[in-house]
mmCIF file of C-alpha atoms and ligand atoms in Angstrom:
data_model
loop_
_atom_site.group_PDB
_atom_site.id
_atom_site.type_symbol
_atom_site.label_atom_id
_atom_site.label_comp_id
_atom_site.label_asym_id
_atom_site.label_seq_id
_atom_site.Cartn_x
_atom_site.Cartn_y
_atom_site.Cartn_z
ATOM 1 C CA UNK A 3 -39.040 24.340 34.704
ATOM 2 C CA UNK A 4 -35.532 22.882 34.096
ATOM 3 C CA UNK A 5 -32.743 21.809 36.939
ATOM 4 C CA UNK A 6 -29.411 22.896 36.358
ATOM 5 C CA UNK A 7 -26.334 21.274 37.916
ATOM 6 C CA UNK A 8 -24.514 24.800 38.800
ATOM 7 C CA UNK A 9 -20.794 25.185 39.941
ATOM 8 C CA UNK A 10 -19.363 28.674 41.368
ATOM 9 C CA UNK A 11 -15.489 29.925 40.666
ATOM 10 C CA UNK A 12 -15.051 28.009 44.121
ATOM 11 C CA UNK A 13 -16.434 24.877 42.616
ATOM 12 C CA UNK A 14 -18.913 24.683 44.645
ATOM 13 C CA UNK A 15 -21.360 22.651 43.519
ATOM 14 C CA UNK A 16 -24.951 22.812 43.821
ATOM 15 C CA UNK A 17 -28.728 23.073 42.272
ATOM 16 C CA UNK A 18 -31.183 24.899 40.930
ATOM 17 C CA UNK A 19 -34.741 25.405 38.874
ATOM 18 C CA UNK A 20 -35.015 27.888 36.236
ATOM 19 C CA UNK A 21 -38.396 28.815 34.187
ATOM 20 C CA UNK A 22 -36.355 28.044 31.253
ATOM 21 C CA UNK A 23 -32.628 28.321 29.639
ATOM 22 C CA UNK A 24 -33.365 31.783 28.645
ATOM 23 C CA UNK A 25 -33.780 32.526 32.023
ATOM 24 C CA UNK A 26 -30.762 30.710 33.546
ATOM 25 C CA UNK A 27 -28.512 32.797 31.358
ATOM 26 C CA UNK A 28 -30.606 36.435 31.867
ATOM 27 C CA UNK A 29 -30.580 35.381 36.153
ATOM 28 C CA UNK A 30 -26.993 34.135 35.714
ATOM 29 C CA UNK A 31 -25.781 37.342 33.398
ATOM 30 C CA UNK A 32 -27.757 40.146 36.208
ATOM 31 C CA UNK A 33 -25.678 38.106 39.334
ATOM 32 C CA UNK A 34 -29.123 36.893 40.675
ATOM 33 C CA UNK A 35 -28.068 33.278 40.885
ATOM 34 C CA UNK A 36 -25.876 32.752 44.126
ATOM 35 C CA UNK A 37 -23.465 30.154 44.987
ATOM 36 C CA UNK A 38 -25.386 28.847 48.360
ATOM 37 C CA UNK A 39 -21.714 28.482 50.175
ATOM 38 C CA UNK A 40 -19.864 31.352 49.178
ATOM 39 C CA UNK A 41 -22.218 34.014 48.036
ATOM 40 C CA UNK A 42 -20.328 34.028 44.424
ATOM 41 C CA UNK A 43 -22.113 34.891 41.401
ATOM 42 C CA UNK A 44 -19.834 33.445 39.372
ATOM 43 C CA UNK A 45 -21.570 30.417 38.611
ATOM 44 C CA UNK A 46 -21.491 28.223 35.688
ATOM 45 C CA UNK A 47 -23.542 24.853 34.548
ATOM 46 C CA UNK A 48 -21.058 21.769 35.797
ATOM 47 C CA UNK A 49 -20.638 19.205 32.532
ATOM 48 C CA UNK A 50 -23.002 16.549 32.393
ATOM 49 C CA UNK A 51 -20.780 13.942 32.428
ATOM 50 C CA UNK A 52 -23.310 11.193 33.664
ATOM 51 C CA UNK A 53 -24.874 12.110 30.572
ATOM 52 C CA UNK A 54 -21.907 11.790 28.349
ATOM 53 C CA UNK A 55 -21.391 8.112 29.969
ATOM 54 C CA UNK A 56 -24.563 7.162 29.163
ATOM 55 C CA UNK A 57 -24.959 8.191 25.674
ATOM 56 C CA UNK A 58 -21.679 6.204 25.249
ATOM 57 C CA UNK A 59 -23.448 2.737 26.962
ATOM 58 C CA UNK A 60 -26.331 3.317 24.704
ATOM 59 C CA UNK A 61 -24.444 3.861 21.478
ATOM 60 C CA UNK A 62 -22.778 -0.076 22.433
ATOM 61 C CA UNK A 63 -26.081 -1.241 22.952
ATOM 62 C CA UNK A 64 -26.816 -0.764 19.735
ATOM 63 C CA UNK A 65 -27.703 -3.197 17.687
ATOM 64 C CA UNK A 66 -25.258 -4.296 14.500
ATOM 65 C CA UNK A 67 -25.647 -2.361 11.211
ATOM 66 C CA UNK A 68 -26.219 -5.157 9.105
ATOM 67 C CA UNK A 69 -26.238 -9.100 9.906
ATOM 68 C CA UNK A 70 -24.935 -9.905 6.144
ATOM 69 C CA UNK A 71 -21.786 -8.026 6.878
ATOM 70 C CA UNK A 72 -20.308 -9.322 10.334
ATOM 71 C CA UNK A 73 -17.732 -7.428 11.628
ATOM 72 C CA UNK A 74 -16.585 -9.394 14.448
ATOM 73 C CA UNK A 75 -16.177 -12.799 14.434
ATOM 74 C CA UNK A 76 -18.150 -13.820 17.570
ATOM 75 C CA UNK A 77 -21.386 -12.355 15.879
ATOM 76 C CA UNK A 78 -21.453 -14.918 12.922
ATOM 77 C CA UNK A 79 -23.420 -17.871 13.087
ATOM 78 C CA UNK A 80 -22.232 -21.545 13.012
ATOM 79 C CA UNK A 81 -22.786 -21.902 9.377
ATOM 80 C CA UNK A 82 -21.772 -18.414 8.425
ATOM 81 C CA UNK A 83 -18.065 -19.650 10.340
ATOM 82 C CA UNK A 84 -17.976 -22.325 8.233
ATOM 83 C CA UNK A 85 -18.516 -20.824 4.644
ATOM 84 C CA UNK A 86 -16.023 -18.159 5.603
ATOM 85 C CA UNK A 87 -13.594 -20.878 7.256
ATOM 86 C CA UNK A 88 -14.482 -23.350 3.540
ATOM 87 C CA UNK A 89 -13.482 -19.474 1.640
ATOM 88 C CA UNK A 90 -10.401 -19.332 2.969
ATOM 89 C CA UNK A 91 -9.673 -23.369 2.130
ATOM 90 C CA UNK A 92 -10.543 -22.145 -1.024
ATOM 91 C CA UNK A 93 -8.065 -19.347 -0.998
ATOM 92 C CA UNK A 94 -5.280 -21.190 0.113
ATOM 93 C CA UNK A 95 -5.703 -24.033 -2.542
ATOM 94 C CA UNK A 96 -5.830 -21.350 -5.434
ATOM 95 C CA UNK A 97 -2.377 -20.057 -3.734
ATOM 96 C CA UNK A 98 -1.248 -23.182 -3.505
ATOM 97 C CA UNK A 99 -2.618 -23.769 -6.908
ATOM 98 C CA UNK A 100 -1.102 -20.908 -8.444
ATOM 99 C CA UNK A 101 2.326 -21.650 -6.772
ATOM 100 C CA UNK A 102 2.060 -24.810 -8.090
ATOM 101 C CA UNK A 103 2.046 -23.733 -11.841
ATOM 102 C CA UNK A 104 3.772 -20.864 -11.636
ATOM 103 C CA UNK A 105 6.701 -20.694 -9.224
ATOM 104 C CA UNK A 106 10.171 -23.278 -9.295
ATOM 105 C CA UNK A 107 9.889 -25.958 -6.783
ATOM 106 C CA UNK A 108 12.724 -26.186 -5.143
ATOM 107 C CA UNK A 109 12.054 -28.851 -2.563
ATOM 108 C CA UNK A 110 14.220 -28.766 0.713
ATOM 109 C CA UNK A 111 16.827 -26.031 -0.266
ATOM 110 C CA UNK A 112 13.949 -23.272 -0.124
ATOM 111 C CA UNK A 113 15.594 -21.249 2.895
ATOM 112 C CA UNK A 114 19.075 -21.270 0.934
ATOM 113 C CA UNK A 115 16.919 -20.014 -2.456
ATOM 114 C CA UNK A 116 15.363 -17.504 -0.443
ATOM 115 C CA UNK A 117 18.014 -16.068 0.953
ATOM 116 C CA UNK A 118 19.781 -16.081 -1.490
ATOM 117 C CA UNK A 119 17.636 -14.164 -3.814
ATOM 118 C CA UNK A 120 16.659 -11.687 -0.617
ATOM 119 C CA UNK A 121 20.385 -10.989 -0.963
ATOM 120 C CA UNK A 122 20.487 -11.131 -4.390
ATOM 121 C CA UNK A 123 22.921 -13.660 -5.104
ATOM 122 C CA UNK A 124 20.359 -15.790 -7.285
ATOM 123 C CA UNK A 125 17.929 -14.561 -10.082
ATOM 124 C CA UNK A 126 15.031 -13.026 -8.834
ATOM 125 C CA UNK A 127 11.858 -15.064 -9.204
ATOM 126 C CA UNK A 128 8.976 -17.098 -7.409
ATOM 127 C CA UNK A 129 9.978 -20.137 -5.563
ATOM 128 C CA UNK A 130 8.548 -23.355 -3.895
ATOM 129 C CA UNK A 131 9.440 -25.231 -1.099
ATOM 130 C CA UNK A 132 9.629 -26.774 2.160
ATOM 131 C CA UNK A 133 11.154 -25.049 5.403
ATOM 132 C CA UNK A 134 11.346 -25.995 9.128
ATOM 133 C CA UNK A 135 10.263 -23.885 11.187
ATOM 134 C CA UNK A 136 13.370 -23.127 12.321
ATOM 135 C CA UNK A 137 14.347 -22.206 9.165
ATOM 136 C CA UNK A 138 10.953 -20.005 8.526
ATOM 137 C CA UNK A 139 11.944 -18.502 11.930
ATOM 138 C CA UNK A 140 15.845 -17.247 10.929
ATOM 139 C CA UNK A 141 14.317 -16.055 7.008
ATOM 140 C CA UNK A 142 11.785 -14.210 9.454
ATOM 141 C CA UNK A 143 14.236 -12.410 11.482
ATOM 142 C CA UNK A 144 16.404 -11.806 8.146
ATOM 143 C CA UNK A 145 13.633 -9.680 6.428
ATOM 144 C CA UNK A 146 13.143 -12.462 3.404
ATOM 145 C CA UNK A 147 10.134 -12.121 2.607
ATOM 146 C CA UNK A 148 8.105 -15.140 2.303
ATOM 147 C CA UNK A 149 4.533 -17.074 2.365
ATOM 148 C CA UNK A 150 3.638 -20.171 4.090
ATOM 149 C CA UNK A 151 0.532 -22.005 3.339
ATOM 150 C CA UNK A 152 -1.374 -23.982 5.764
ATOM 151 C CA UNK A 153 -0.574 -27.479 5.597
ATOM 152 C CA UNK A 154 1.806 -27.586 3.045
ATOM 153 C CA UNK A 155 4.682 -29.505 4.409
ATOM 154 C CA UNK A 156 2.019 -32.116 5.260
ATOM 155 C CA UNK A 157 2.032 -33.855 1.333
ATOM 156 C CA UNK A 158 6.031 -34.240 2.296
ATOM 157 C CA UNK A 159 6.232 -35.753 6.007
HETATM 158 ZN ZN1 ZN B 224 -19.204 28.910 45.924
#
């Protein structure tokens, strides 16, 4: 036996036991299945949609795919944090690095040499420098496009 949640044309709502599906759609198909308040035959199953919600709750139960590849932050474990936190000190000192041997250094007047290469009135190349943050602010809202690296006005202050 199997329970249906039925609705009529009315929407109506209400109940019912069948042998199996096969005969839910042969009683429902001949007209013998009756909406209790309105007499219609026009019945239908209603969606299942407690069972929709709950598929959804189970699929976040879920556990994670794989521990070695954390997704989210808050799933990592202390030490995990820190090798990925000592990666990206890593990163940064190869940029910094890299900036270091490879791009002019030109101290305070970085805004002015950025701008003025965003607006090409200087050669074109890779520059070094210190900003404010006032003046990383007003290159922001100018478009120039430009990197700052974590800690590096500290060397200068
Ligand atoms: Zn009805």
């Amino acid at each position: 036996m199997i329970h249906y949640q039925l609705r009529c044309a009315d929407d109506h709502g209400f109940e019912a036991w069948f042998r199996d599906s096969a005969t839910y759609d042969e009683q429902v198909a001949n007209g013998d299945v009756e909406c209790p308040y309105c007499g219609s035959t026009r019945v239908s199953r209603a969606p299942m949609a407690p069972f929709i919600a709950s598929g959804r709750a189970a699929k976040a139960d879920a556990p994670a795919p794989s521990d070695e590849q954390p997704t989210d932050i808050h799933h990592m474990t202390d030490q995990r944090a820190q090798e990925v936190a000592q990666q990206i000190l890593d990163a940064v000192g190869k940029i910094r690095q890299y900036a270091e041997d490879n791009l002019e250094d030109v101290g305070k007047d970085f805004a002015e040499e950025a701008r003025k290469i965003h607006y090409g009135e200087a050669e074109e190349r890779g520059i070094r420098g210190q900003a404010s943050d006032e003046e990383a602010r007003e290159l922001e809202e100018e478009g120039v496009e430009f990197f700052r690296l974590p800690g590096a006005n500290r060397r200068d202050s």
